[in-house]
C-alpha atoms as one frame of an Amber mdcrd trajectory, in Angstrom:
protein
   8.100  -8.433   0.494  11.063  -5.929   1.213  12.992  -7.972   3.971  16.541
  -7.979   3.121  17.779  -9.602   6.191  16.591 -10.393   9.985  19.410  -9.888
  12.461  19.299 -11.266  15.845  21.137  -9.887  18.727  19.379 -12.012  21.589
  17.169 -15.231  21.178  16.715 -16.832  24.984  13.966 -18.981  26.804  11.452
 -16.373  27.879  10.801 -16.748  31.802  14.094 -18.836  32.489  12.108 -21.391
  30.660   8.782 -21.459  32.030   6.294 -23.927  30.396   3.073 -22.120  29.697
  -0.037 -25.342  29.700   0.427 -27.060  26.927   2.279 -24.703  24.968   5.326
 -25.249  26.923   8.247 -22.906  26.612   8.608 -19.912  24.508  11.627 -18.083
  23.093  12.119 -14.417  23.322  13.742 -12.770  20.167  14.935  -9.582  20.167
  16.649  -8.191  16.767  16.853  -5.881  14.046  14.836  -6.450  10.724  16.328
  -5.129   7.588  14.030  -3.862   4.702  14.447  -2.556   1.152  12.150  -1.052
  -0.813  11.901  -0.581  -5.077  10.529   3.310  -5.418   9.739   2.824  -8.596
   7.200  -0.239  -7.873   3.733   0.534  -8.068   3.122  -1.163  -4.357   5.371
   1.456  -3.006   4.470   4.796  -4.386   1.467   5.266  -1.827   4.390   6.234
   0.576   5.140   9.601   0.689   8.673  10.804   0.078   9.699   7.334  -0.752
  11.179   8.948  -3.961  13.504  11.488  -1.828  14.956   9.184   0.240  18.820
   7.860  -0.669  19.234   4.789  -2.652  21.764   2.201  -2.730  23.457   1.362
  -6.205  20.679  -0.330  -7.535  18.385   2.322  -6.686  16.245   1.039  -3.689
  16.127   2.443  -0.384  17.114   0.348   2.662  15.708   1.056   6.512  15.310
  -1.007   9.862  13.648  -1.548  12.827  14.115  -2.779  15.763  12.299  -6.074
  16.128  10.849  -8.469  19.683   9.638 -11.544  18.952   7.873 -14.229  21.430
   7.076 -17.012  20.413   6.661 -21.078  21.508   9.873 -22.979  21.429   8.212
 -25.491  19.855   6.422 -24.163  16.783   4.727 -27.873  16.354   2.609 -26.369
  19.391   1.602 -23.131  18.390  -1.849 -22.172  17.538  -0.379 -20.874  14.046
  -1.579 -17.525  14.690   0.257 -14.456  14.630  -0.640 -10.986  16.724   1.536
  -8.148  15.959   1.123  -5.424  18.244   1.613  -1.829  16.628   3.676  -0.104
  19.636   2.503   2.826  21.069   5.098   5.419  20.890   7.585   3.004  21.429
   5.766   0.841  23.984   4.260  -2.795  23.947   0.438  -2.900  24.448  -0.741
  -5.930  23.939   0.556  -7.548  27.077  -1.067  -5.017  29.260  -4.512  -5.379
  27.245  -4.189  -8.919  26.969  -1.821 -10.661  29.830  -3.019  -7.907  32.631
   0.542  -7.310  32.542   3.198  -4.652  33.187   5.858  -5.544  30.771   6.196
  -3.447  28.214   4.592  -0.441  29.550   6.950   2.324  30.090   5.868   3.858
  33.663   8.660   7.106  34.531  10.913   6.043  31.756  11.081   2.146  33.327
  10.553  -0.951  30.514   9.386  -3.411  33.424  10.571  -6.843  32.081   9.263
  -9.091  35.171   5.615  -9.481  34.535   3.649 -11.118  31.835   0.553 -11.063
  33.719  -1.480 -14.302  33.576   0.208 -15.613  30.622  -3.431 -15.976  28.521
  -1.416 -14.591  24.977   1.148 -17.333  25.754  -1.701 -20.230  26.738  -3.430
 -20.108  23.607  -0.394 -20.355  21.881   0.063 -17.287  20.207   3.117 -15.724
  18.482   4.007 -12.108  19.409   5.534  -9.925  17.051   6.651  -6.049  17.784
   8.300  -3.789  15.046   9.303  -0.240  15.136   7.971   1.706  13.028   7.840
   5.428  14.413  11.028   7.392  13.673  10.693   9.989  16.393   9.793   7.396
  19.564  12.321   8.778  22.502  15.249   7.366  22.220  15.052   5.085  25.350
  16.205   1.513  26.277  13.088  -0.779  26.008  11.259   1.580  23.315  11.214
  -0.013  19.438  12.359   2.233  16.626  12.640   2.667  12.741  15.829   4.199
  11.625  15.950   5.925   7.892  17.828   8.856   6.639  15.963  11.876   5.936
  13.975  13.421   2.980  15.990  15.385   0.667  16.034  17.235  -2.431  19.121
  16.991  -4.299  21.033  16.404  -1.325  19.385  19.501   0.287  17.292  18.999
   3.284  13.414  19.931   2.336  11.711  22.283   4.709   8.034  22.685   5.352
   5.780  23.950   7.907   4.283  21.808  11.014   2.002  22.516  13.308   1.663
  21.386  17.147  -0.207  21.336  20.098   1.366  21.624  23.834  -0.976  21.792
  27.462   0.992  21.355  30.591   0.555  20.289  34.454   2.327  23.449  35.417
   3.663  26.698  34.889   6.572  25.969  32.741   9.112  28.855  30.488  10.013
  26.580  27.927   8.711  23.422  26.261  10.357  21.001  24.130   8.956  20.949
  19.956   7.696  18.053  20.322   4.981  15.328  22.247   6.189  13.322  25.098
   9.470  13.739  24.409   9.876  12.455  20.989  12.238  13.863  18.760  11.227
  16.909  17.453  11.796  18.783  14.022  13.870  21.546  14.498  12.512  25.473
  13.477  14.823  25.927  10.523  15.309  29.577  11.121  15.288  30.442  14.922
  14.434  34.010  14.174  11.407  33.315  12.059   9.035  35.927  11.753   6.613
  34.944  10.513   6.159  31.353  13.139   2.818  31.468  15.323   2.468  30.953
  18.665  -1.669  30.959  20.180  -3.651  29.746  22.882  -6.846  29.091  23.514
  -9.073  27.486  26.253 -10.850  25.000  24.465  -9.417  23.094  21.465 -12.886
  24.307  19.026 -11.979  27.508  19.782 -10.484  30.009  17.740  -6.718  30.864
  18.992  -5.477  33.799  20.236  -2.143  34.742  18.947   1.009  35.612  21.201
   3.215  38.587  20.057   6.286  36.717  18.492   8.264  38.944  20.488   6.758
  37.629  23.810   8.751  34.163  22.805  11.597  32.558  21.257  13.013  29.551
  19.757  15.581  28.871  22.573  16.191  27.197  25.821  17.376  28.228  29.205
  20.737  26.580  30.490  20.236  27.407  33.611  22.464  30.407  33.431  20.961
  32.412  30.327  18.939  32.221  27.462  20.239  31.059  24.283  18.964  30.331
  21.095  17.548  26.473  20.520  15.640  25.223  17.249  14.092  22.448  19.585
  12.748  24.316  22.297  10.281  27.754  22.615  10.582  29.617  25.724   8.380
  32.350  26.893   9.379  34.335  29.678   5.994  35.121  30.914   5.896  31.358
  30.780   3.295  28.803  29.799   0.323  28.622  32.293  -1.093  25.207  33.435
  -3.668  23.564  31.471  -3.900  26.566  28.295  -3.689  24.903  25.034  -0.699
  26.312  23.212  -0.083  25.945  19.338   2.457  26.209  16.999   3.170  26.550
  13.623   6.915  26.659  12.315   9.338  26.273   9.438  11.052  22.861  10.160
  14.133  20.404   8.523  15.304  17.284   9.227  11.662  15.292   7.813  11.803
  11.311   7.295   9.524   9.481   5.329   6.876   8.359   7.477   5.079   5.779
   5.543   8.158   3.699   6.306   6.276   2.614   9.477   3.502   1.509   7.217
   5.648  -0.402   5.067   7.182  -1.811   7.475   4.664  -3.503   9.552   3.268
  -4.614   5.955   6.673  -6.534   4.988   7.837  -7.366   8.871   4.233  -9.480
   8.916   4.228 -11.233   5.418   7.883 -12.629   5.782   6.767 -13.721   8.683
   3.467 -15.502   7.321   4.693 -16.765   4.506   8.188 -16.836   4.050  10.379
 -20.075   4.137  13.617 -18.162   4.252  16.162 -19.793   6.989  15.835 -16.023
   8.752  12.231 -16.725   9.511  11.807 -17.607  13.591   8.313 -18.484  12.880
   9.306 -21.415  10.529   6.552 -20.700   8.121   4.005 -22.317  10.035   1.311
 -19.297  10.275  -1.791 -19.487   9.298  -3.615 -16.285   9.933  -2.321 -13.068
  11.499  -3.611 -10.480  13.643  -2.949  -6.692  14.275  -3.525  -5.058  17.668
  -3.341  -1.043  18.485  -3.790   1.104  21.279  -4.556   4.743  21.235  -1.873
   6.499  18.781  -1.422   2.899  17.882  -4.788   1.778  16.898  -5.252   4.936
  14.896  -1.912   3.716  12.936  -3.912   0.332  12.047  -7.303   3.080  10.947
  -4.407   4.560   8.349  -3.232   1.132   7.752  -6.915   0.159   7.087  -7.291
   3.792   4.985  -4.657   3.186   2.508  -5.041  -0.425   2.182  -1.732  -1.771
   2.933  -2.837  -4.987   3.683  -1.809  -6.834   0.899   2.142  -7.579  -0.113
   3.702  -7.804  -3.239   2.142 -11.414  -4.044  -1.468  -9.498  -3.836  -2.031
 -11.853  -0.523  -3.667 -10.489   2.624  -1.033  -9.321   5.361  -3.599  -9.244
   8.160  -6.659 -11.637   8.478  -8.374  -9.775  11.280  -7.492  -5.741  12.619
  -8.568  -4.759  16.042  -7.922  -0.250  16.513  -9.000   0.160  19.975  -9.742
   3.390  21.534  -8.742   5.235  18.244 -12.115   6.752  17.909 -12.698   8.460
  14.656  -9.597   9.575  13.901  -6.305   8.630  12.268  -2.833  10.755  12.147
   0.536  11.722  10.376   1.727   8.250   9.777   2.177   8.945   5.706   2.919
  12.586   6.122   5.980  14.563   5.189   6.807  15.965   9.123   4.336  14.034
  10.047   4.185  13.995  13.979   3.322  10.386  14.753   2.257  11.663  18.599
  -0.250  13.885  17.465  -3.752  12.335  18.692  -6.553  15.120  18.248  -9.015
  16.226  15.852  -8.165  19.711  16.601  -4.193  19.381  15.618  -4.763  16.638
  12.679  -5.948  16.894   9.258  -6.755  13.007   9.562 -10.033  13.069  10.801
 -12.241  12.100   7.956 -13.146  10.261   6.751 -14.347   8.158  10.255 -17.260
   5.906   8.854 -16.282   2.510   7.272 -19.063   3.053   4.526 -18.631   6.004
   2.519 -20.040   9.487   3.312 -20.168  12.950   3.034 -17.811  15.227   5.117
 -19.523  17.454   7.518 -19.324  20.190   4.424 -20.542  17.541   1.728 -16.969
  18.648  -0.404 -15.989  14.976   0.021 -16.963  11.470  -0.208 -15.477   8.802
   0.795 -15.323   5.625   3.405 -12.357   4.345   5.949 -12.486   0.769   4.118
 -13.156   1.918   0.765 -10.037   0.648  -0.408 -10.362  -2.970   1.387 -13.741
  -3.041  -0.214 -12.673  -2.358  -3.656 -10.305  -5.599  -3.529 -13.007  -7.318
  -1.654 -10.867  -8.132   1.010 -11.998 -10.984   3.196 -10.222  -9.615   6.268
 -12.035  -8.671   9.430 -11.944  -5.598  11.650 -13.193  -4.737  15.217 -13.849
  -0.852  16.176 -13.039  -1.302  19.630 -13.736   2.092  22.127 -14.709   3.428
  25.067 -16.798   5.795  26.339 -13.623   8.428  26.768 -13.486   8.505  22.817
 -17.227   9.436  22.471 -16.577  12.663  25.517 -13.467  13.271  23.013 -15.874
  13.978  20.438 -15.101  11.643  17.600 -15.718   8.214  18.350 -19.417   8.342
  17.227 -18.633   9.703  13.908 -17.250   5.817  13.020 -21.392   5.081  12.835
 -22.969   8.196  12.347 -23.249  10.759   9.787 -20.680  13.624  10.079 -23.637
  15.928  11.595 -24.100  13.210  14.044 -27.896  12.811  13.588 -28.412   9.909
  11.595 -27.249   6.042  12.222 -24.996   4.324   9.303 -24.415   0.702   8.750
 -21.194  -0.954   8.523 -19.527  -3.509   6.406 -20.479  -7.029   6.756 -16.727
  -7.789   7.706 -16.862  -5.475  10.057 -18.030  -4.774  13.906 -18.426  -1.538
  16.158 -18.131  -2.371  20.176 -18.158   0.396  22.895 -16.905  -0.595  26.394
 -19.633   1.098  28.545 -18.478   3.338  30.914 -15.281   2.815  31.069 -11.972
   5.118  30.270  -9.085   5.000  27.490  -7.400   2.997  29.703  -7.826  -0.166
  31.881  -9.352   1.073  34.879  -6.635   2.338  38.140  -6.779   0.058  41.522
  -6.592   1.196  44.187  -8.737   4.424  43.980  -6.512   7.323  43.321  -7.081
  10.720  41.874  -3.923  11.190  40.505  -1.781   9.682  37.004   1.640   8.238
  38.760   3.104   8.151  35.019   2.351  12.061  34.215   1.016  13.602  38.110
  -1.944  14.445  36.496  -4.448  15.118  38.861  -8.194  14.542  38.411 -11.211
  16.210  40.668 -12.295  12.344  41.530 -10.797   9.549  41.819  -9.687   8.581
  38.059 -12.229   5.241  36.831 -11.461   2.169  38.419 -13.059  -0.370  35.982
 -10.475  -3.278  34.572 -11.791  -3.745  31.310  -9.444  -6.701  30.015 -11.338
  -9.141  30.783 -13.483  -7.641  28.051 -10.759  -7.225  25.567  -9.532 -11.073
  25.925 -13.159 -12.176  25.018 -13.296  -9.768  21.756  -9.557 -11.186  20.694
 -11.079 -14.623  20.799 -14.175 -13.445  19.111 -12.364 -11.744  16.198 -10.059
 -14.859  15.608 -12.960 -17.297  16.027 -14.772 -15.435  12.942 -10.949 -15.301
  11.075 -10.118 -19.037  11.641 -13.416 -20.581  12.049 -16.142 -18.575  10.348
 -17.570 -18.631  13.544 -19.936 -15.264  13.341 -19.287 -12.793  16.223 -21.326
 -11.298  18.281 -23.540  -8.406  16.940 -22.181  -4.540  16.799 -22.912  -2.991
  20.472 -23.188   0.704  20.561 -25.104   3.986  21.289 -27.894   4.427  18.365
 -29.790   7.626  17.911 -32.633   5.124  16.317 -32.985   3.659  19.831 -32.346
   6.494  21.963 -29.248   5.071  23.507 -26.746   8.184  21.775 -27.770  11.726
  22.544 -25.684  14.678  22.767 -23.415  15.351  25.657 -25.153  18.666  26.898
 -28.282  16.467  27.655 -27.009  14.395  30.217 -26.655  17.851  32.311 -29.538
  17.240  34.411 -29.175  13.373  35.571 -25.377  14.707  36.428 -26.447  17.589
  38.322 -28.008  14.908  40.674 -25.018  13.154  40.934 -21.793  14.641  43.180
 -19.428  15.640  40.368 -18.782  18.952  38.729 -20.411  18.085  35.008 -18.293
  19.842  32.021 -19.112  23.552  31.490 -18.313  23.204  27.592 -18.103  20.165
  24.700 -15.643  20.489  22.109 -16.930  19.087  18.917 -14.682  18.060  16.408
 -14.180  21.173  13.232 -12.664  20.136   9.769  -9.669  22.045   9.291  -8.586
  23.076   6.189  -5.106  21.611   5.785  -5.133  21.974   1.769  -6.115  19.536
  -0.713  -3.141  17.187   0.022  -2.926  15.621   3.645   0.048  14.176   3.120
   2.148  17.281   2.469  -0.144  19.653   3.627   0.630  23.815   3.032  -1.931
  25.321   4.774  -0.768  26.145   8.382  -2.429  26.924  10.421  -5.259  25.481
   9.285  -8.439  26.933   8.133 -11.616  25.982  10.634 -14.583  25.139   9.390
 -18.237  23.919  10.380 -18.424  21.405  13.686 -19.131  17.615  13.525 -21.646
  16.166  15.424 -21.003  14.174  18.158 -23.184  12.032  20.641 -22.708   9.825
  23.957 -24.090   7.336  25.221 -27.497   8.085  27.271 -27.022   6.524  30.947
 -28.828   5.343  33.896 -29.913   7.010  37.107 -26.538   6.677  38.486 -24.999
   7.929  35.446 -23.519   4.420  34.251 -23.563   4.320  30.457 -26.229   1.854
  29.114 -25.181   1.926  25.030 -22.478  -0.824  24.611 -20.893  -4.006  26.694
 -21.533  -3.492  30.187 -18.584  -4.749  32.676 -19.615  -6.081  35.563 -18.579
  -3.230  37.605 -21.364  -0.887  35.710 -24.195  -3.482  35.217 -24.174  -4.494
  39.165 -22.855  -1.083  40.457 -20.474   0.077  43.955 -20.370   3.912  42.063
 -20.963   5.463  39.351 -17.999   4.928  36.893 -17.888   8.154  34.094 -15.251
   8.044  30.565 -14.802  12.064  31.836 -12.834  13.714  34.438 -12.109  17.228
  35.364  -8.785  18.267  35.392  -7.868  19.432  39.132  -7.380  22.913  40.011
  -3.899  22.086  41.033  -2.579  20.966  37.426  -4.722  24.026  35.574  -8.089
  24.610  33.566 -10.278  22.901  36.127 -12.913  23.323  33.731 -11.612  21.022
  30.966 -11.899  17.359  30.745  -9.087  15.284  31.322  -7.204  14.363  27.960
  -7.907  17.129  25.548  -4.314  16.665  24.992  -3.642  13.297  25.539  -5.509
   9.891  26.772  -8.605  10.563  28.015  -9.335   9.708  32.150 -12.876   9.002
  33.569 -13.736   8.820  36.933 -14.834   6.432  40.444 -18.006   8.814  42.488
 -18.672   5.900  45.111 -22.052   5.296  46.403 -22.619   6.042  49.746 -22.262
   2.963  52.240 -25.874   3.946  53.484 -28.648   6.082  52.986 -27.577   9.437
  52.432 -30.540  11.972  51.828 -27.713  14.269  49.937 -27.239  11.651  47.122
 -30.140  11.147  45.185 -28.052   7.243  43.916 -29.595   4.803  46.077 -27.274
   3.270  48.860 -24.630   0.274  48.512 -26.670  -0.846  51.737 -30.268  -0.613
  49.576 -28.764  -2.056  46.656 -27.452  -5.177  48.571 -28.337  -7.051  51.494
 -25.101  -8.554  52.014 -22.128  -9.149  50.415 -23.325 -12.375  49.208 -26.106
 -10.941  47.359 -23.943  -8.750  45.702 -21.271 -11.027  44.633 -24.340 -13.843
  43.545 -25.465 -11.224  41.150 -21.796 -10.307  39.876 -22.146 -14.009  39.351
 -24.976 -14.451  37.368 -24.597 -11.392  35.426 -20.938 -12.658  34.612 -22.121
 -15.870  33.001 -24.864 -14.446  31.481 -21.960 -12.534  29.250 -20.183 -15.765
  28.819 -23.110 -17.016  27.158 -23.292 -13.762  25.054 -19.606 -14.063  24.297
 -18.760 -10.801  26.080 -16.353 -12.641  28.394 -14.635 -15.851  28.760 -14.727
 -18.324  31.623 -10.975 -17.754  31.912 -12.086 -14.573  33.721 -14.809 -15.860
  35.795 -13.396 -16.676  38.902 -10.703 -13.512  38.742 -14.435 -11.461  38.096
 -16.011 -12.539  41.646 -12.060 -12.669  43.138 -11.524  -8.493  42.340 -15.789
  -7.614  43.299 -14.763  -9.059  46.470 -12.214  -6.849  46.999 -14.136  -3.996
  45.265 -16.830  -4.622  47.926 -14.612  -4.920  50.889 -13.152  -1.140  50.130
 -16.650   0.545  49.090 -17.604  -0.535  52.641 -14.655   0.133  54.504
């Protein structure tokens, strides 16, 4: 393992000292961890650009990250069980996944720090680790970071091409060379020729190039225009909801695979160290890893290039749960890799998506997301976690289907696939709005309502039952084309058009891009497109709920119809595109009509259910019946029939 030292800068009772059941108090440890790394050892040299980063005198290179730490004040009373959650651009995810909570999640550049939610993490005993491990997250108070110096050849910065994707909410002259704010690689050369600048409507399109003279690499104070490697301004400016990309000569690369490293190290000094710097005491038995979005599709590279074993050959993490990463990975091991990057249309990572191997959609490749974990017959188990937002994306299915999408595949035995019917990329948004408060993006219906954590807690519990107690989880749950529960997305047209919501005009499909033959310094930008993936959805009921998958409450005993899609609102551009081709995906609320109502072919909430006792009795016995199927714990029961009361009072306001 590569940690040279742990520093801590604050160690406090978390909660002033609140005892959580029987657990009691925990401590809240916030630090830096110190790591350094032999290039020359063959456990290292998977990491790109390892070898062009500065060494110290004895020819290692040293990097750190920040570090948060929660964990019971008495380790005696632990459940010896580690979860380290792999940030999301800076961000904490598990608490909001897990907890219900806001802590953690950044909402218009806030860190809340009051809420932990309901504290279930902290009840069972758990120990929560965070590590940064993204170079470029913002630099804002509350986010986690990894600092390194940057790639070099003899001293020289190295240069290379990069390639990026920008959409906005409105019409904007200028835009900032990077995602969400992260810090961007500068254009080496402000007055390069030969950058490109296109558009296009829909990201399986071919682009449309701008005249390099219609834009510039600058930035306007206010006062003029001046030149700016980290900006591009077009005078004509950028219109609302057009899909701009770039490709550009950049400097200032770091070597990305630090982050990989990283969480590798960070986790087995915490495991299995007995070093005085260890908070955890070395009393952990089995460790966890938990990502969200950009986050999950770290743990899918993690998972790629095997990193989960340490320089002892023992395993790092004994179960992996990538939720809503769909099919995809990203530039975590990439020289300028952009860590924010999260479509198949801007990222060479795509393939391969299946856990088993396969052929690429051009049958030029084969290979199989847990290849390498196979090879060393590693014991350690993974959920696929997603929802039905990833499968509208266009890539989800391709983690059980052939790359054509018209044939079922297996997975491995220590592995299982769950989709979250009918719900969104995110936990669903109460009360009903139609608009993002953390971006102002606005949707044509009110964005999906459905709180899926109650879901999530059960699989968490489920994954470490099978880790720690060999107790067999429940069965992979997902469309099929065998079964006719996955079809394509064009023939759900007709149940839609009976339903009162504009259905998508187009489907992007995924396209392998030709990046070159290496994706981790790739040299062909812009990429080459070639043939489409498949893709299919899950089929769904009269009302349009989604039938493939775990069914929440909300979508097996139905107040609407809940969709994974959205259209993007006329006010914030491209009303015609769904909601998070360029970011996380948002679905949507259409409620049923309170009564009969001959212009909604759904039947009434009044048909459906007599009274609101009726309704809430079949919440009920639906909701045990997933307890008994392991789908949901009886820690959520009585918060279940607590929010469809509420959800009943407003649907018949």
């Amino acid at each position: 393992m590569s940690i040279k030292s742990i520093e801590i800068k604050e160690n406090n009772l978390l909660e002033n000292g609140k005892n959580f059941g029987q657990v009691g108090q925990y401590r809240e440890i916030i630090g830096i961890a110190k790591f350094i790394l032999d290039p020359n050892d063959d456990y290292n040299k998977k990491i790109t650009d390892l070898d062009n980063l500065s060494t110290n005198s004895d020819g290692h290179v040293e990097f750190s990250s920040d570090i948060h730490i929660m964990l019971p004040a008495d380790m005696s009373k632990s459940n010896k069980k580690i979860i380290y959650d792999v940030n999301n651009r800076g961000n904490k995810v598990m608490l909001s996944q897990f907890n219900s909570a806001s802590r953690g999640v950044m909402v218009a550049g806030v860190a809340p720090d009051d809420d932990l939610g309901n504290d279930f993490l902290m009840i069972q005993g758990y120990t929560l680790v965070w590590c940064g491990w993204s170079h470029d997250a913002p630099p804002v108070n509350g986010k986690l970071r990894l600092f390194s110096s940057e790639i070099s050849n003899q001293g020289e910065p190295i240069k290379g091409k990069i390639y990026s994707q920008f959409q906005t909410i409105k019409d904007v002259e200028q835009i900032m060379l990077s995602d969400r704010m992260h810090t961007p690689y500068p254009a080496f050369d402000t007055n390069e020729r030969d950058a490109i600048l296109s558009y296009k409507k829909y990201p399986d399109e071919d682009a449309i190039v701008i005249p390099r003279n219609k834009w510039r690499f600058a930035w306007n104070d206010g006062n003029e225009i001046i030149d700016n490697p980290n900006f591009i301004h077009m005078s004509d400016k950028f219109k609302a909801g057009i899909m701009y990309q770039i490709s550009y000569t950049a400097y200032g690369a770091k070597s990305t695979g630090l982050g990989l490293a990283a969480t590798r190290d960070l986790i087995s000094f915490l495991k299995y160290s007995d070093h005085n710097d260890n908070p955890t005491e070395n009393k952990i038995d089995y460790a966890f890893a938990f990502g969200v979005s950009q986050s999950g599709r770290f743990l899918r590279q993690f998972i790629y290039l095997d990193f989960n074993y340490d320089d002892l050959g023992r395993e790092v993490f004994d179960g992996i749960m990538p939720h809503v990463a769909g099919g995809m990975r990203g530039e975590f091991n990439q020289r300028f890799g952009q860590a924010s990057k999260d479509l198949p249309s801007v990222i060479s990572q795509l393939y391969p998506s299946a856990s088993i191997i396969t052929d690429d959609i051009e049958q030029s490749q084969k290979d199989g997301l847990m290849e390498k974990f196979n090879q060393r017959k590693s014991q350690s188990k993974v959920f696929f976690v997603n929802t039905g937002a990833e499968y509208w994306r266009g890539d989800a299915s391709l983690i059980h289907t052939s790359a054509d999408g018209k044939q079922d595949l297996s997975s491995p035995e220590n592995s299982r696939i769950y989709h979250l019917s009918s719900c969104m990329h995110g936990p669903g948004i109460w009360p009903l709005t139609d608009t993002q408060e953390v971006d102002g993006m606005k949707a044509q219906n009110y964005l999906n309502s459905i709180d899926y954590t109650p879901l999530m807690r059960a699989l968490l519990i489920n994954l470490d039952n099978w880790v720690s107690k060999g107790i067999e989880p429940p069965n992979s749950s997902h469309p099929k084309i065998n079964d006719g529960t996955g079809v394509t997305p064009n023939s759900l047209r007709e149940k839609f058009s009976k339903i009162p919501i504009n259905f998508p005009e187009h489907f992007s499909f995924p396209r392998k891009m030709d990046f070159g033959d290496n994706e981790d310094v790739i040299d062909n930008i812009p990429p080459k497109n070639g043939k489409s993936y498949g893709s299919i959805v899950s089929e769904v009921d009269d009302d349009g709920n989604e039938i493939a998958g775990i069914r929440h409450p909300d979508v097996a005993i139905p107040l609407a119809t809940s969709t994974p899609w959205n259209l993007r609102h006329s006010d914030v551009g491209a009303p015609y595109q769904i909601i998070g081709l360029t970011g996380g995906p948002r679905g949507a609320t259409v409620p049923f009509s309170k009564n009969k109502n001959k212009n909604d072919s759904r039947l009434s909430i009044s048909e459906r259910y007599p009274s609101k006792k009726h309704y809430l009795d079949k919440i009920s016995d639906y909701s045990k019946d997933l307890i008994n199927k392991r789908f949901l714990l009886e820690f959520d029961l009585d918060n279940i029939l607590s929010r469809s009361g509420e959800r009943w009072d407003f649907f018949n306001k």
